[in-house]
Amino acid sequence: RMIATWSSPGRPLEAETFASSVTSLWHKVHLIDEEPERLFGEGLIAYLVRRRSRDGLAMLLALATVGSPRIAAAARTAAGSVIARGVEAPAWADEIGQVRPGGAWMGTDEYGDQDAVALAFEYKGRGTHTLVSLIDHNLGGVVKEAFVAGDPEEVLETWREVMHLPIRELPPEDAAERLRSGF
């Protein structure tokens, strides 16, 4: 029902975020006599192929980008078959999954207990967004919170003005490693 009422997003980020939330529904599910990825993931793909709709194609393209290797391959093949049947792809179809990394920054609270890490990303011609994460050192360095925000300059301004965090620029690879470790 959630997929049936979803309308095709206007940006690749929206599609990727939605598909990621959908795949998380079966990610840690354990079934006695069935493999969740096959039941839910491949079942969803088969449903979307049968629908042969533009919204369904948008979801297939997003699953091909954020799904596990198995789901991504199946979704890519399915999207090709839906396009071959004449369903028009969204305007962003060639851009999905083509995000480019930008800058990275970190702010640490006054006690050194938490680091806020921001990584900027850009789709060509579609603006910049920021992945913001809070790493809690009191919990062993885990990422306690993560969300997608808008323009990185707005995020950094909030850190300065509201949170009063000292900010330093990081190489994107360092920020990515901090997040990998925290997740």
Coordinates of N, CA and C in Angstrom, one line a residue:
R1 N 0.8 -1.2 0.0 CA 0.0 0.0 0.0 C 0.9 1.3 0.0
M2 N 2.0 1.2 0.7 CA 2.8 2.4 0.8 C 3.4 2.7 -0.6
I3 N 3.8 1.7 -1.4 CA 4.3 1.9 -2.7 C 3.2 2.3 -3.7
A4 N 2.0 1.8 -3.5 CA 0.9 2.1 -4.4 C 0.5 3.5 -4.4
T5 N 0.7 4.2 -3.3 CA 0.3 5.6 -3.2 C 1.5 6.6 -3.3
W6 N 2.7 6.1 -3.4 CA 3.8 6.9 -3.6 C 3.8 7.6 -4.9
S7 N 4.0 8.9 -5.0 CA 4.1 9.6 -6.3 C 5.6 9.9 -6.6
S8 N 5.9 9.8 -7.8 CA 7.3 9.9 -8.2 C 7.9 11.2 -7.8
P9 N 9.1 11.1 -7.1 CA 9.7 12.3 -6.6 C 10.3 13.1 -7.7
G10 N 10.6 14.4 -7.4 CA 11.1 15.3 -8.4 C 12.6 15.4 -8.4
R11 N 13.3 14.7 -7.4 CA 14.7 14.7 -7.4 C 15.3 13.3 -7.1
P12 N 16.5 13.0 -7.5 CA 17.0 11.7 -7.2 C 17.3 11.4 -5.8
L13 N 17.6 12.5 -5.0 CA 17.8 12.3 -3.5 C 16.5 11.8 -2.9
E14 N 15.4 12.4 -3.2 CA 14.1 11.9 -2.7 C 13.9 10.5 -3.0
A15 N 14.1 10.0 -4.2 CA 13.9 8.7 -4.6 C 14.9 7.7 -3.8
E16 N 16.1 8.1 -3.7 CA 17.1 7.3 -3.0 C 16.8 7.2 -1.5
T17 N 16.3 8.3 -0.9 CA 16.0 8.3 0.5 C 14.8 7.4 0.7
F18 N 13.8 7.5 -0.1 CA 12.6 6.7 0.0 C 12.9 5.2 -0.1
A19 N 13.7 4.9 -1.2 CA 14.0 3.5 -1.4 C 14.8 2.9 -0.3
S20 N 15.7 3.7 0.3 CA 16.5 3.3 1.4 C 15.6 2.9 2.6
S21 N 14.6 3.8 2.8 CA 13.7 3.5 4.0 C 12.9 2.2 3.7
V22 N 12.5 2.0 2.5 CA 11.8 0.8 2.1 C 12.6 -0.5 2.3
T23 N 13.9 -0.4 1.8 CA 14.7 -1.6 2.0 C 15.1 -1.9 3.5
S24 N 15.1 -0.8 4.3 CA 15.4 -1.0 5.7 C 14.3 -1.8 6.4
L25 N 13.1 -1.9 5.8 CA 12.0 -2.6 6.4 C 12.3 -4.1 6.5
W26 N 13.0 -4.7 5.6 CA 13.3 -6.1 5.6 C 14.8 -6.4 6.0
H27 N 15.5 -5.4 6.2 CA 17.0 -5.6 6.4 C 17.3 -6.5 7.5
K28 N 16.7 -6.3 8.7 CA 17.0 -7.1 9.8 C 15.8 -8.1 10.2
V29 N 15.0 -8.4 9.3 CA 13.9 -9.3 9.5 C 14.4 -10.8 9.4
H30 N 14.0 -11.6 10.3 CA 14.4 -13.0 10.3 C 13.1 -13.8 10.2
L31 N 13.0 -14.6 9.2 CA 11.9 -15.5 9.0 C 12.3 -16.9 9.1
I32 N 11.4 -17.8 9.5 CA 11.8 -19.2 9.7 C 12.0 -19.9 8.4
D33 N 11.1 -19.7 7.4 CA 11.2 -20.5 6.2 C 11.3 -19.7 4.9
E34 N 11.7 -18.5 5.0 CA 11.8 -17.7 3.8 C 12.9 -16.6 4.0
E35 N 13.6 -16.3 2.9 CA 14.6 -15.3 2.9 C 13.9 -13.9 2.7
P36 N 14.0 -13.0 3.7 CA 13.3 -11.7 3.6 C 13.6 -10.9 2.3
E37 N 14.9 -10.9 1.9 CA 15.2 -10.1 0.7 C 14.5 -10.7 -0.5
R38 N 14.4 -12.0 -0.6 CA 13.7 -12.6 -1.7 C 12.2 -12.3 -1.6
L39 N 11.6 -12.5 -0.4 CA 10.2 -12.4 -0.2 C 9.8 -10.9 -0.4
F40 N 10.4 -10.0 0.3 CA 10.0 -8.6 0.2 C 10.7 -7.8 -0.9
G41 N 12.0 -7.9 -1.1 CA 12.7 -7.2 -2.1 C 12.3 -7.7 -3.5
E42 N 12.5 -8.9 -3.8 CA 12.2 -9.4 -5.1 C 10.7 -9.4 -5.4
G43 N 9.9 -9.6 -4.3 CA 8.4 -9.5 -4.4 C 8.0 -8.1 -4.8
L44 N 8.7 -7.1 -4.2 CA 8.4 -5.7 -4.5 C 8.8 -5.4 -6.0
I45 N 9.9 -5.9 -6.4 CA 10.3 -5.7 -7.8 C 9.3 -6.3 -8.8
A46 N 8.9 -7.5 -8.5 CA 7.9 -8.1 -9.4 C 6.6 -7.3 -9.4
Y47 N 6.2 -6.8 -8.3 CA 5.0 -6.0 -8.2 C 5.1 -4.8 -9.1
L48 N 6.3 -4.1 -9.0 CA 6.5 -2.9 -9.7 C 6.6 -3.1 -11.2
V49 N 7.1 -4.2 -11.6 CA 7.1 -4.6 -13.0 C 5.7 -4.8 -13.5
R50 N 4.9 -5.5 -12.8 CA 3.5 -5.7 -13.2 C 2.7 -4.4 -13.3
R51 N 3.0 -3.4 -12.4 CA 2.3 -2.1 -12.5 C 2.6 -1.4 -13.7
R52 N 3.9 -1.5 -14.2 CA 4.3 -0.8 -15.4 C 3.9 0.7 -15.4
S53 N 4.2 1.4 -14.2 CA 3.9 2.8 -14.1 C 5.1 3.6 -14.0
R54 N 5.0 4.9 -14.1 CA 6.1 5.8 -14.0 C 6.6 5.8 -12.5
D55 N 5.7 5.8 -11.6 CA 6.1 5.8 -10.2 C 6.8 4.5 -9.8
G56 N 6.3 3.4 -10.4 CA 7.0 2.1 -10.2 C 8.4 2.1 -10.8
L57 N 8.5 2.7 -11.9 CA 9.8 2.8 -12.6 C 10.8 3.6 -11.7
A58 N 10.3 4.7 -11.2 CA 11.1 5.6 -10.3 C 11.6 4.7 -9.1
M59 N 10.7 3.9 -8.5 CA 11.1 3.1 -7.4 C 12.2 2.1 -7.8
L60 N 12.0 1.5 -9.0 CA 13.0 0.5 -9.5 C 14.3 1.1 -9.7
L61 N 14.4 2.3 -10.3 CA 15.6 3.0 -10.5 C 16.3 3.3 -9.1
A62 N 15.5 3.7 -8.1 CA 16.0 4.0 -6.8 C 16.6 2.7 -6.1
L63 N 15.8 1.6 -6.3 CA 16.3 0.4 -5.7 C 17.6 -0.1 -6.4
A64 N 17.7 0.2 -7.7 CA 18.9 -0.2 -8.4 C 20.1 0.6 -7.9
T65 N 19.9 1.7 -7.2 CA 20.9 2.5 -6.7 C 21.3 2.2 -5.2
V66 N 20.3 2.0 -4.4 CA 20.5 1.8 -3.0 C 20.4 0.4 -2.4
G67 N 19.9 -0.5 -3.3 CA 19.6 -1.8 -2.8 C 20.9 -2.6 -2.6
S68 N 20.8 -3.8 -2.0 CA 21.9 -4.7 -1.9 C 22.3 -5.1 -3.3
P69 N 23.5 -5.7 -3.5 CA 23.9 -6.1 -4.9 C 22.9 -6.9 -5.6
R70 N 22.3 -7.8 -4.8 CA 21.2 -8.7 -5.4 C 20.0 -7.9 -5.8
I71 N 19.5 -7.1 -5.0 CA 18.3 -6.3 -5.3 C 18.6 -5.2 -6.3
A72 N 19.8 -4.6 -6.3 CA 20.2 -3.6 -7.3 C 20.2 -4.2 -8.7
A73 N 20.8 -5.4 -8.8 CA 20.9 -6.0 -10.1 C 19.5 -6.4 -10.6
A74 N 18.6 -6.9 -9.7 CA 17.3 -7.3 -10.2 C 16.5 -6.1 -10.5
A75 N 16.6 -5.0 -9.8 CA 15.9 -3.8 -10.0 C 16.3 -3.1 -11.3
R76 N 17.6 -3.2 -11.6 CA 18.2 -2.6 -12.8 C 17.6 -3.3 -14.0
T77 N 17.6 -4.6 -14.0 CA 17.0 -5.4 -15.1 C 15.6 -5.1 -15.2
A78 N 14.8 -5.1 -14.1 CA 13.4 -4.8 -14.2 C 13.1 -3.4 -14.7
A79 N 13.9 -2.4 -14.3 CA 13.7 -1.1 -14.8 C 13.9 -1.1 -16.4
G80 N 14.9 -1.8 -16.8 CA 15.1 -1.9 -18.3 C 13.9 -2.4 -19.0
S81 N 13.3 -3.5 -18.4 CA 12.2 -4.1 -19.0 C 10.9 -3.2 -19.0
V82 N 10.8 -2.4 -18.0 CA 9.7 -1.5 -17.9 C 9.8 -0.3 -18.9
I83 N 11.1 0.2 -19.0 CA 11.4 1.2 -20.0 C 11.1 0.7 -21.4
A84 N 11.5 -0.6 -21.7 CA 11.3 -1.2 -23.0 C 9.9 -1.3 -23.3
R85 N 9.0 -1.4 -22.3 CA 7.5 -1.5 -22.6 C 6.9 -0.1 -22.8
G86 N 7.8 1.0 -22.8 CA 7.2 2.3 -23.2 C 7.0 3.2 -22.0
V87 N 7.3 2.8 -20.8 CA 7.1 3.7 -19.6 C 8.2 4.8 -19.6
E88 N 7.8 6.0 -19.5 CA 8.8 7.1 -19.5 C 9.5 7.2 -18.2
A89 N 10.8 7.3 -18.3 CA 11.6 7.5 -17.1 C 11.5 8.9 -16.5
P90 N 11.7 9.0 -15.2 CA 11.7 10.4 -14.6 C 12.8 11.2 -15.2
A91 N 12.7 12.5 -15.1 CA 13.7 13.5 -15.7 C 15.1 13.2 -15.1
W92 N 15.1 12.7 -13.8 CA 16.4 12.6 -13.1 C 17.0 11.1 -13.3
A93 N 16.4 10.3 -14.1 CA 16.8 8.9 -14.3 C 18.3 8.8 -14.5
D94 N 18.9 9.6 -15.3 CA 20.3 9.5 -15.6 C 21.2 10.0 -14.5
E95 N 20.6 10.7 -13.6 CA 21.4 11.3 -12.5 C 21.4 10.5 -11.2
I96 N 20.4 9.6 -11.0 CA 20.3 8.9 -9.8 C 21.6 8.1 -9.5
G97 N 22.1 8.1 -8.3 CA 23.3 7.4 -8.0 C 24.6 8.1 -8.5
Q98 N 24.5 9.3 -9.1 CA 25.6 10.0 -9.6 C 26.0 11.2 -8.8
V99 N 25.8 11.1 -7.5 CA 26.1 12.2 -6.6 C 27.6 12.3 -6.5
R100 N 28.1 13.6 -6.3 CA 29.5 13.8 -6.2 C 29.7 14.4 -4.8
P101 N 30.8 13.9 -4.1 CA 31.1 14.4 -2.8 C 31.6 15.8 -2.9
G102 N 31.3 16.6 -1.8 CA 31.8 18.0 -1.7 C 32.7 18.1 -0.5
G103 N 32.5 19.1 0.2 CA 33.3 19.4 1.5 C 32.8 18.5 2.6
A104 N 33.6 18.6 3.7 CA 33.3 17.9 4.9 C 33.8 18.7 6.1
W105 N 33.0 18.7 7.2 CA 33.3 19.5 8.3 C 33.0 18.8 9.6
M106 N 33.6 19.2 10.7 CA 33.4 18.6 12.0 C 33.3 19.6 13.0
G107 N 32.4 19.5 14.0 CA 32.3 20.3 15.1 C 32.3 19.5 16.3
T108 N 33.1 19.8 17.4 CA 33.1 19.0 18.6 C 32.6 19.8 19.7
D109 N 31.8 19.2 20.6 CA 31.2 19.9 21.7 C 32.3 20.3 22.7
E110 N 32.0 21.2 23.6 CA 33.1 21.7 24.5 C 33.7 20.7 25.4
Y111 N 33.1 19.5 25.6 CA 33.7 18.5 26.5 C 34.4 17.4 25.7
G112 N 34.2 17.4 24.4 CA 34.8 16.4 23.5 C 34.0 15.1 23.5
D113 N 32.7 15.2 24.0 CA 31.9 13.9 24.1 C 31.3 13.6 22.8
Q114 N 31.0 14.6 21.9 CA 30.3 14.3 20.7 C 30.9 15.1 19.6
D115 N 30.9 14.5 18.4 CA 31.4 15.2 17.2 C 30.2 15.3 16.2
A116 N 29.9 16.4 15.7 CA 29.0 16.6 14.6 C 29.8 16.6 13.3
V117 N 29.4 15.7 12.4 CA 30.1 15.6 11.1 C 29.1 15.9 10.0
A118 N 29.6 16.7 9.1 CA 28.8 17.1 7.9 C 29.5 16.8 6.6
L119 N 28.9 16.1 5.7 CA 29.4 15.7 4.4 C 28.5 16.3 3.4
A120 N 29.0 17.1 2.5 CA 28.2 17.7 1.4 C 28.3 16.9 0.2
F121 N 27.1 16.8 -0.5 CA 27.0 16.0 -1.8 C 26.2 16.9 -2.8
E122 N 26.5 16.6 -4.1 CA 25.8 17.4 -5.1 C 25.5 16.5 -6.3
Y123 N 24.3 16.7 -6.8 CA 23.9 16.1 -8.1 C 24.1 17.2 -9.1
K124 N 24.7 17.0 -10.2 CA 25.0 18.0 -11.2 C 23.7 18.8 -11.5
G125 N 23.8 20.1 -11.2 CA 22.7 21.0 -11.6 C 21.5 20.9 -10.7
R126 N 21.5 20.2 -9.6 CA 20.4 20.0 -8.7 C 20.6 20.5 -7.3
G127 N 21.7 21.2 -7.1 CA 21.9 21.7 -5.7 C 22.7 20.7 -4.9
T128 N 22.9 21.2 -3.7 CA 23.8 20.5 -2.7 C 22.9 20.1 -1.5
H129 N 23.2 18.9 -1.0 CA 22.6 18.5 0.3 C 23.7 18.0 1.2
T130 N 23.3 17.8 2.5 CA 24.3 17.5 3.5 C 23.9 16.3 4.3
L131 N 24.8 15.3 4.5 CA 24.6 14.3 5.4 C 25.2 14.7 6.8
V132 N 24.3 14.8 7.8 CA 24.8 15.3 9.1 C 24.7 14.1 10.1
S133 N 25.7 13.9 10.8 CA 25.8 12.8 11.7 C 26.3 13.2 13.1
L134 N 25.8 12.6 14.1 CA 26.3 12.9 15.5 C 27.0 11.7 16.0
I135 N 28.3 11.8 16.3 CA 29.1 10.7 16.8 C 29.2 10.9 18.3
D136 N 28.8 9.9 19.1 CA 28.8 10.0 20.5 C 30.0 9.1 21.1
H137 N 31.0 9.8 21.6 CA 32.2 9.1 22.2 C 31.9 8.4 23.5
N138 N 30.8 8.9 24.2 CA 30.4 8.2 25.5 C 29.8 6.9 25.2
L139 N 29.3 6.7 24.0 CA 28.7 5.4 23.6 C 29.7 4.6 22.7
G140 N 31.0 4.9 22.8 CA 32.0 4.1 22.1 C 32.2 4.6 20.6
G141 N 31.8 5.8 20.3 CA 32.0 6.3 19.0 C 31.0 6.0 18.0
V142 N 29.8 5.6 18.4 CA 28.8 5.2 17.5 C 28.1 6.4 16.9
V143 N 27.5 6.3 15.7 CA 26.7 7.3 15.2 C 25.4 7.2 15.8
K144 N 25.1 8.3 16.6 CA 23.9 8.3 17.4 C 22.7 8.8 16.6
E145 N 23.0 9.6 15.7 CA 21.9 10.2 14.9 C 22.5 10.6 13.5
A146 N 21.7 10.4 12.5 CA 22.1 10.8 11.1 C 20.8 11.3 10.3
F147 N 21.0 12.3 9.5 CA 19.9 12.8 8.7 C 20.4 13.6 7.5
V148 N 19.6 13.7 6.6 CA 19.9 14.5 5.4 C 19.4 15.9 5.6
A149 N 20.2 16.9 5.4 CA 19.8 18.3 5.5 C 20.1 19.0 4.2
G150 N 19.8 20.3 4.2 CA 19.9 21.1 2.9 C 21.3 21.6 2.7
D151 N 21.4 22.8 2.3 CA 22.7 23.4 1.9 C 23.7 23.3 3.1
P152 N 24.9 22.9 2.8 CA 25.9 22.8 3.9 C 26.2 24.2 4.6
E153 N 26.1 25.3 3.9 CA 26.4 26.6 4.5 C 25.3 26.9 5.6
E154 N 24.1 26.4 5.3 CA 23.0 26.6 6.3 C 23.3 25.7 7.6
V155 N 23.7 24.5 7.3 CA 24.1 23.6 8.4 C 25.2 24.2 9.3
L156 N 26.2 24.7 8.6 CA 27.4 25.2 9.4 C 27.0 26.5 10.1
E157 N 26.1 27.3 9.5 CA 25.7 28.5 10.2 C 24.9 28.1 11.5
T158 N 24.1 27.1 11.4 CA 23.3 26.6 12.6 C 24.3 26.2 13.6
W159 N 25.3 25.4 13.2 CA 26.3 24.9 14.2 C 27.0 26.1 14.9
R160 N 27.3 27.2 14.1 CA 28.0 28.3 14.7 C 27.1 29.1 15.6
E161 N 25.9 29.5 15.1 CA 25.0 30.4 15.8 C 24.1 29.8 16.9
V162 N 23.7 28.6 16.7 CA 22.8 27.9 17.6 C 23.5 27.0 18.6
M163 N 24.4 26.2 18.0 CA 25.0 25.2 18.8 C 26.4 25.6 19.4
H164 N 26.9 26.7 18.8 CA 28.2 27.3 19.2 C 29.3 26.3 19.1
L165 N 29.3 25.5 18.1 CA 30.4 24.6 17.8 C 31.5 25.2 17.1
P166 N 32.7 24.9 17.5 CA 33.9 25.3 16.7 C 33.9 24.3 15.5
I167 N 34.1 24.8 14.4 CA 34.1 24.0 13.2 C 35.4 23.9 12.5
R168 N 35.8 22.7 12.1 CA 37.0 22.6 11.3 C 36.7 21.8 10.0
E169 N 37.4 22.1 8.9 CA 37.2 21.4 7.7 C 38.0 20.1 7.8
L170 N 37.4 19.0 7.2 CA 38.0 17.7 7.2 C 38.2 17.3 5.7
P171 N 39.2 16.5 5.4 CA 39.2 15.8 4.1 C 37.9 14.9 4.1
P172 N 37.2 14.9 3.0 CA 36.0 14.0 2.9 C 36.3 12.5 3.2
E173 N 37.5 12.0 2.9 CA 37.8 10.6 3.2 C 37.9 10.4 4.7
D174 N 38.4 11.4 5.5 CA 38.4 11.3 6.9 C 37.0 11.3 7.5
A175 N 36.2 12.2 7.0 CA 34.8 12.2 7.5 C 34.1 10.9 7.2
A176 N 34.3 10.4 6.0 CA 33.6 9.1 5.6 C 34.1 8.0 6.5
E177 N 35.4 7.9 6.9 CA 36.0 6.9 7.7 C 35.4 7.0 9.1
R178 N 35.2 8.2 9.6 CA 34.6 8.4 11.0 C 33.2 7.8 10.9
L179 N 32.4 8.1 9.9 CA 31.1 7.5 9.8 C 31.1 6.0 9.6
R180 N 31.9 5.5 8.8 CA 32.0 4.0 8.6 C 32.3 3.4 10.0
S181 N 33.2 3.9 10.7 CA 33.5 3.4 12.0 C 32.4 3.5 13.0
G182 N 31.7 4.6 12.9 CA 30.5 4.8 13.8 C 29.3 4.0 13.5
F183 N 29.1 3.7 12.3 CA 28.0 2.8 11.9 C 28.3 1.4 12.2

